[in-house]
Amino acid sequence: MDNIEDQKPKRRVIGTIRAAVNTLMSHKEILFPFTFVIFIQLLSLEILYFAPRYPLNIFFAPIIRTLWSEAYLHYPLNFILLPKLFQYAEMGIYILINSFCIALSIAKLYAIVSDKKDQTKSIFRETISSYVHIALAAILSFLVVMLFFKFYGLFLNRAMKIQSTTGIFFVIKTLVIGGAPYCNLIFSVFVTALFAYVVPIIVIEKKKVFTAIIQSFKILKGSFWFSFWIAFVPTLLYVPVLLLRNSLNLESLLPELKVLVLVLSIFVIVFVDAIIYASLATYYLSVRERK
Amino acid sequence: MKKIIYAYIVILISVFAILSFLDINGEYPAEKAMWKINQQFKTIIADPKAAPPATYKQVTDEYKRFIERFPNSQLVPLAHLFLGRISMVREDYKGAREKFESIVNNYSKENPVGLEALSEIVRSYTLEKDPVNILKTYHRIEQDYPLSGLGLHVPILIAKFHMDQKNTEQAKVALASAIDYYRKMINQYPKSLVEYNSLRLLATCYMAKKRWSDAVNTFGDLLIKYPDPRNTGNIVKAINTVSIKNMGNFDLPISIYEKFIKTYPDHPFNEPLTEVIEKIKELKKQNVDEATKNENESQK
């Protein structure tokens, strides 16, 4: 008689991540779409870096002047606005490009596992046919993250009003304000886990976005925390970058250092994404195989 | 795949190089250069006696090189100003004044750097303890930049100068002259920043002369004519302090605030202002009760 436990794929977080990393290292073509993501992000950062300067300021100056202030068009205050501008650019890049590149990588990984690795063009054609669903899935996960940020923002606004400089209220204020970037990170991981198998299902099973979401939730029923840890462990690599970003003081150091930290964060985030989605796809394929 | 990655790197480097080249002598590189030189100047100012002469020379040369490299930059007048300030830090006040005078002569009165240079000249005479030339320069500022922030302050600065020098009579004359001057400016420049600043300075003059009622009424005019929510809090504090603490008059501020609320029924400050009125009424009642109690006790 079949043992039900044998039907469940073995859930070892570190083992799954290690297997995914080995797959990535031995089949570097899976990483190729991520190199395109890095290129696009670096190019957009470069353009924003030159936004206050001629000739790009012809386009950007009126926008920055209207939405923020004239001061941010001058050195070194432009470096205060740059991370914010880049964050807005990243939102668009994530929805339109990142998500598609992640889907391409998953499709490539699936092709390698199914011994179809030399069919790059057909993989591209098949994945692009699901582009709308992939982008929709990215928009949905992005909206959930934004909802959390808005919700957390209410706590943040309340914490800012606390006037105490000692005692329990001061501790709460420090935790809420100082912990904001880390809370945002953890919640992003949570949302990644929530939508963990949507893109693999869209790409591999050729399903539409809402069907993929329902099927993904079915898989998550028995493996949510496993998927969360799969997303969380590689994300720890980003924590030192976050510490660096939050500790840089513009006045005391070279302002351009903020740009270098942004460049570093691009590489780290893309690398972390590659590991996370390769691991999730690997686990999904093992679940699929058992079925 | 390697070829594509090299192509990405080439594109990124090319874009960077092209965009840098297109703006090589623009305003942004000038701002960057100026910022770097100013950081070096800040280290000198932090401890002028500890900075070696070579550092002074280096910073001076950097500012001169900046002027040569970016002759059309809007920051060139500032570079000249900083050259003067380096001389001030070295206590070469005569050399500093020469540089500041050249700025005043070379730049039109529309450029605020001229006013900044005159202000530095005042500072140099103050450090040299030269009262005659301090007054002369104040008068120059008043004549050449009458509507500027500093220019408007000159009459009250002259009065303060005399008070600091313990010239009581001259201080009184200067204060009276300042009051006339600000009243004239208020009439000449209605509904302007000049009127706003003149009203504030006029109230300050009245307070210096202990003409409390005039001071409160001037603050009241300021509140009603310029109801910007960013300033109302401070003006209300001033009215309360002078009326209640100095005059013991609770009705004057209440009448001013009630007039304000009537003039601007939808103003965002009306709610807190209403609370202030209630508090003043409460204070007045407490004051009356205490006065009555004291009177009764003294009669006993």
GROMACS .gro file of N, CA and C in nm, chain B residues 156-235:
model
  240
  447ILE      N    1   1.687   9.873   1.272
  447ILE     CA    2   1.681   9.814   1.406
  447ILE      C    3   1.821   9.766   1.448
  448LEU      N    4   1.902   9.727   1.350
  448LEU     CA    5   2.040   9.684   1.381
  448LEU      C    6   2.121   9.803   1.431
  449ILE      N    7   2.096   9.921   1.373
  449ILE     CA    8   2.167  10.043   1.416
  449ILE      C    9   2.128  10.074   1.561
  450ALA      N   10   1.997  10.060   1.591
  450ALA     CA   11   1.951  10.087   1.728
  450ALA      C   12   2.017   9.988   1.825
  451LYS      N   13   2.020   9.861   1.784
  451LYS     CA   14   2.082   9.758   1.869
  451LYS      C   15   2.231   9.785   1.886
  452PHE      N   16   2.293   9.831   1.778
  452PHE     CA   17   2.437   9.863   1.783
  452PHE      C   18   2.463   9.968   1.892
  453HIS      N   19   2.382  10.075   1.891
  453HIS     CA   20   2.400  10.181   1.991
  453HIS      C   21   2.374  10.129   2.132
  454MET      N   22   2.272  10.040   2.145
  454MET     CA   23   2.244   9.983   2.279
  454MET      C   24   2.364   9.903   2.327
  455ASP      N   25   2.425   9.824   2.236
  455ASP     CA   26   2.541   9.744   2.275
  455ASP      C   27   2.660   9.832   2.313
  456GLN      N   28   2.669   9.949   2.247
  456GLN     CA   29   2.778  10.043   2.276
  456GLN      C   30   2.745  10.129   2.399
  457LYS      N   31   2.628  10.105   2.458
  457LYS     CA   32   2.578  10.179   2.576
  457LYS      C   33   2.557  10.327   2.546
  458ASN      N   34   2.526  10.359   2.418
  458ASN     CA   35   2.491  10.497   2.382
  458ASN      C   36   2.340  10.510   2.390
  459THR      N   37   2.288  10.533   2.510
  459THR     CA   38   2.143  10.526   2.536
  459THR      C   39   2.066  10.627   2.451
  460GLU      N   40   2.116  10.751   2.450
  460GLU     CA   41   2.043  10.857   2.377
  460GLU      C   42   2.038  10.827   2.228
  461GLN      N   43   2.153  10.789   2.174
  461GLN     CA   44   2.159  10.756   2.031
  461GLN      C   45   2.071  10.635   1.999
  462ALA      N   46   2.064  10.541   2.093
  462ALA     CA   47   1.979  10.422   2.074
  462ALA      C   48   1.832  10.464   2.067
  463LYS      N   49   1.792  10.557   2.154
  463LYS     CA   50   1.652  10.604   2.155
  463LYS      C   51   1.619  10.671   2.023
  464VAL      N   52   1.712  10.757   1.978
  464VAL     CA   53   1.690  10.829   1.851
  464VAL      C   54   1.681  10.728   1.736
  465ALA      N   55   1.770  10.629   1.739
  465ALA     CA   56   1.773  10.527   1.632
  465ALA      C   57   1.643  10.447   1.632
  466LEU      N   58   1.592  10.413   1.751
  466LEU     CA   59   1.467  10.336   1.759
  466LEU      C   60   1.350  10.418   1.705
  467ALA      N   61   1.347  10.547   1.742
  467ALA     CA   62   1.239  10.634   1.694
  467ALA      C   63   1.245  10.645   1.543
  468SER      N   64   1.368  10.659   1.492
  468SER     CA   65   1.388  10.669   1.347
  468SER      C   66   1.347  10.539   1.279
  469ALA      N   67   1.376  10.425   1.344
  469ALA     CA   68   1.340  10.294   1.288
  469ALA      C   69   1.188  10.282   1.280
  470ILE      N   70   1.119  10.328   1.384
  470ILE     CA   71   0.972  10.320   1.385
  470ILE      C   72   0.916  10.400   1.268
  471ASP      N   73   0.967  10.520   1.248
  471ASP     CA   74   0.918  10.604   1.136
  471ASP      C   75   0.946  10.535   1.003
  472TYR      N   76   1.066  10.479   0.994
  472TYR     CA   77   1.108  10.413   0.869
  472TYR      C   78   1.015  10.298   0.836
  473TYR      N   79   0.984  10.213   0.936
  473TYR     CA   80   0.900  10.095   0.910
  473TYR      C   81   0.756  10.136   0.879
  474ARG      N   82   0.709  10.242   0.943
  474ARG     CA   83   0.573  10.288   0.913
  474ARG      C   84   0.566  10.334   0.767
  475LYS      N   85   0.673  10.401   0.724
  475LYS     CA   86   0.680  10.450   0.586
  475LYS      C   87   0.679  10.332   0.489
  476MET      N   88   0.758  10.228   0.521
  476MET     CA   89   0.766  10.110   0.433
  476MET      C   90   0.631  10.037   0.428
  477ILE      N   91   0.561  10.034   0.541
  477ILE     CA   92   0.431   9.966   0.545
  477ILE      C   93   0.333  10.038   0.451
  478ASN      N   94   0.338  10.171   0.452
  478ASN     CA   95   0.247  10.247   0.365
  478ASN      C   96   0.287  10.238   0.218
  479GLN      N   97   0.418  10.233   0.196
  479GLN     CA   98   0.469  10.236   0.058
  479GLN      C   99   0.456  10.101  -0.014
  480TYR      N  100   0.462   9.992   0.062
  480TYR     CA  101   0.463   9.860   0.000
  480TYR      C  102   0.354   9.769   0.059
  481PRO      N  103   0.227   9.804   0.037
  481PRO     CA  104   0.120   9.722   0.095
  481PRO      C  105   0.113   9.585   0.028
  482LYS      N  106   0.065   9.487   0.103
  482LYS     CA  107   0.044   9.350   0.053
  482LYS      C  108   0.170   9.294  -0.011
  483SER      N  109   0.280   9.299   0.059
  483SER     CA  110   0.407   9.249   0.007
  483SER      C  111   0.490   9.194   0.121
  484LEU      N  112   0.598   9.126   0.082
  484LEU     CA  113   0.690   9.073   0.181
  484LEU      C  114   0.754   9.187   0.259
  485VAL      N  115   0.773   9.301   0.191
  485VAL     CA  116   0.833   9.417   0.257
  485VAL      C  117   0.741   9.464   0.371
  486GLU      N  118   0.610   9.470   0.343
  486GLU     CA  119   0.515   9.512   0.447
  486GLU      C  120   0.516   9.411   0.563
  487TYR      N  121   0.515   9.283   0.528
  487TYR     CA  122   0.515   9.178   0.629
  487TYR      C  123   0.635   9.192   0.723
  488ASN      N  124   0.754   9.203   0.663
  488ASN     CA  125   0.876   9.215   0.745
  488ASN      C  126   0.877   9.345   0.823
  489SER      N  127   0.828   9.452   0.761
  489SER     CA  128   0.825   9.583   0.828
  489SER      C  129   0.733   9.579   0.950
  490LEU      N  130   0.620   9.511   0.936
  490LEU     CA  131   0.527   9.499   1.051
  490LEU      C  132   0.595   9.425   1.166
  491ARG      N  133   0.663   9.316   1.133
  491ARG     CA  134   0.733   9.238   1.238
  491ARG      C  135   0.837   9.324   1.307
  492LEU      N  136   0.914   9.397   1.226
  492LEU     CA  137   1.023   9.477   1.282
  492LEU      C  138   0.967   9.595   1.361
  493LEU      N  139   0.856   9.650   1.313
  493LEU     CA  140   0.793   9.761   1.385
  493LEU      C  141   0.747   9.715   1.524
  494ALA      N  142   0.688   9.595   1.529
  494ALA     CA  143   0.643   9.538   1.658
  494ALA      C  144   0.764   9.520   1.751
  495THR      N  145   0.876   9.475   1.695
  495THR     CA  146   0.998   9.455   1.775
  495THR      C  147   1.046   9.589   1.832
  496CYS      N  148   1.040   9.695   1.748
  496CYS     CA  149   1.081   9.829   1.795
  496CYS      C  150   0.992   9.874   1.911
  497TYR      N  151   0.860   9.854   1.897
  497TYR     CA  152   0.768   9.893   2.004
  497TYR      C  153   0.799   9.818   2.133
  498MET      N  154   0.831   9.691   2.120
  498MET     CA  155   0.863   9.611   2.240
  498MET      C  156   0.992   9.662   2.304
  499ALA      N  157   1.090   9.701   2.220
  499ALA     CA  158   1.215   9.755   2.275
  499ALA      C  159   1.189   9.885   2.351
  500LYS      N  160   1.090   9.961   2.304
  500LYS     CA  161   1.055  10.088   2.371
  500LYS      C  162   0.949  10.066   2.480
  501LYS      N  163   0.911   9.940   2.503
  501LYS     CA  164   0.809   9.904   2.604
  501LYS      C  165   0.674   9.969   2.574
  502ARG      N  166   0.647   9.994   2.447
  502ARG     CA  167   0.514  10.045   2.407
  502ARG      C  168   0.430   9.921   2.376
  503TRP      N  169   0.384   9.856   2.485
  503TRP     CA  170   0.326   9.724   2.471
  503TRP      C  171   0.198   9.724   2.388
  504SER      N  172   0.115   9.824   2.412
  504SER     CA  173  -0.012   9.829   2.340
  504SER      C  174   0.010   9.842   2.190
  505ASP      N  175   0.105   9.932   2.152
  505ASP     CA  176   0.137   9.948   2.009
  505ASP      C  177   0.193   9.817   1.951
  506ALA      N  178   0.274   9.749   2.030
  506ALA     CA  179   0.334   9.623   1.983
  506ALA      C  180   0.225   9.520   1.956
  507VAL      N  181   0.131   9.507   2.051
  507VAL     CA  182   0.024   9.408   2.036
  507VAL      C  183  -0.064   9.442   1.916
  508ASN      N  184  -0.096   9.570   1.903
  508ASN     CA  185  -0.181   9.610   1.789
  508ASN      C  186  -0.111   9.584   1.656
  509THR      N  187   0.022   9.605   1.653
  509THR     CA  188   0.098   9.577   1.530
  509THR      C  189   0.097   9.427   1.500
  510PHE      N  190   0.116   9.346   1.603
  510PHE     CA  191   0.108   9.200   1.584
  510PHE      C  192  -0.032   9.162   1.534
  511GLY      N  193  -0.132   9.230   1.588
  511GLY     CA  194  -0.269   9.203   1.546
  511GLY      C  195  -0.288   9.235   1.398
  512ASP      N  196  -0.233   9.348   1.353
  512ASP     CA  197  -0.239   9.385   1.209
  512ASP      C  198  -0.171   9.277   1.126
  513LEU      N  199  -0.055   9.232   1.175
  513LEU     CA  200   0.024   9.130   1.104
  513LEU      C  201  -0.059   9.002   1.089
  514LEU      N  202  -0.125   8.964   1.198
  514LEU     CA  203  -0.205   8.840   1.198
  514LEU      C  204  -0.319   8.850   1.097
  515ILE      N  205  -0.385   8.965   1.094
  515ILE     CA  206  -0.503   8.979   1.008
  515ILE      C  207  -0.462   8.998   0.862
  516LYS      N  208  -0.355   9.075   0.839
  516LYS     CA  209  -0.314   9.099   0.699
  516LYS      C  210  -0.244   8.978   0.636
  517TYR      N  211  -0.177   8.899   0.718
  517TYR     CA  212  -0.099   8.785   0.665
  517TYR      C  213  -0.134   8.658   0.741
  518PRO      N  214  -0.249   8.600   0.709
  518PRO     CA  215  -0.299   8.487   0.788
  518PRO      C  216  -0.239   8.351   0.749
  519ASP      N  217  -0.117   8.348   0.698
  519ASP     CA  218  -0.053   8.221   0.660
  519ASP      C  219  -0.046   8.131   0.784
  520PRO      N  220  -0.106   8.009   0.773
  520PRO     CA  221  -0.109   7.920   0.891
  520PRO      C  222   0.030   7.887   0.946
  521ARG      N  223   0.134   7.899   0.861
  521ARG     CA  224   0.268   7.866   0.910
  521ARG      C  225   0.318   7.966   1.012
  522ASN      N  226   0.263   8.090   1.007
  522ASN     CA  227   0.314   8.196   1.095
  522ASN      C  228   0.220   8.232   1.210
  523THR      N  229   0.092   8.190   1.198
  523THR     CA  230  -0.008   8.236   1.295
  523THR      C  231   0.028   8.193   1.438
  524GLY      N  232   0.080   8.071   1.453
  524GLY     CA  233   0.114   8.021   1.586
  524GLY      C  234   0.210   8.113   1.658
  525ASN      N  235   0.318   8.153   1.589
  525ASN     CA  236   0.420   8.238   1.650
  525ASN      C  237   0.366   8.377   1.683
  526ILE      N  238   0.283   8.431   1.595
  526ILE     CA  239   0.228   8.565   1.618
  526ILE      C  240   0.135   8.561   1.740
   0.00000   0.00000   0.00000
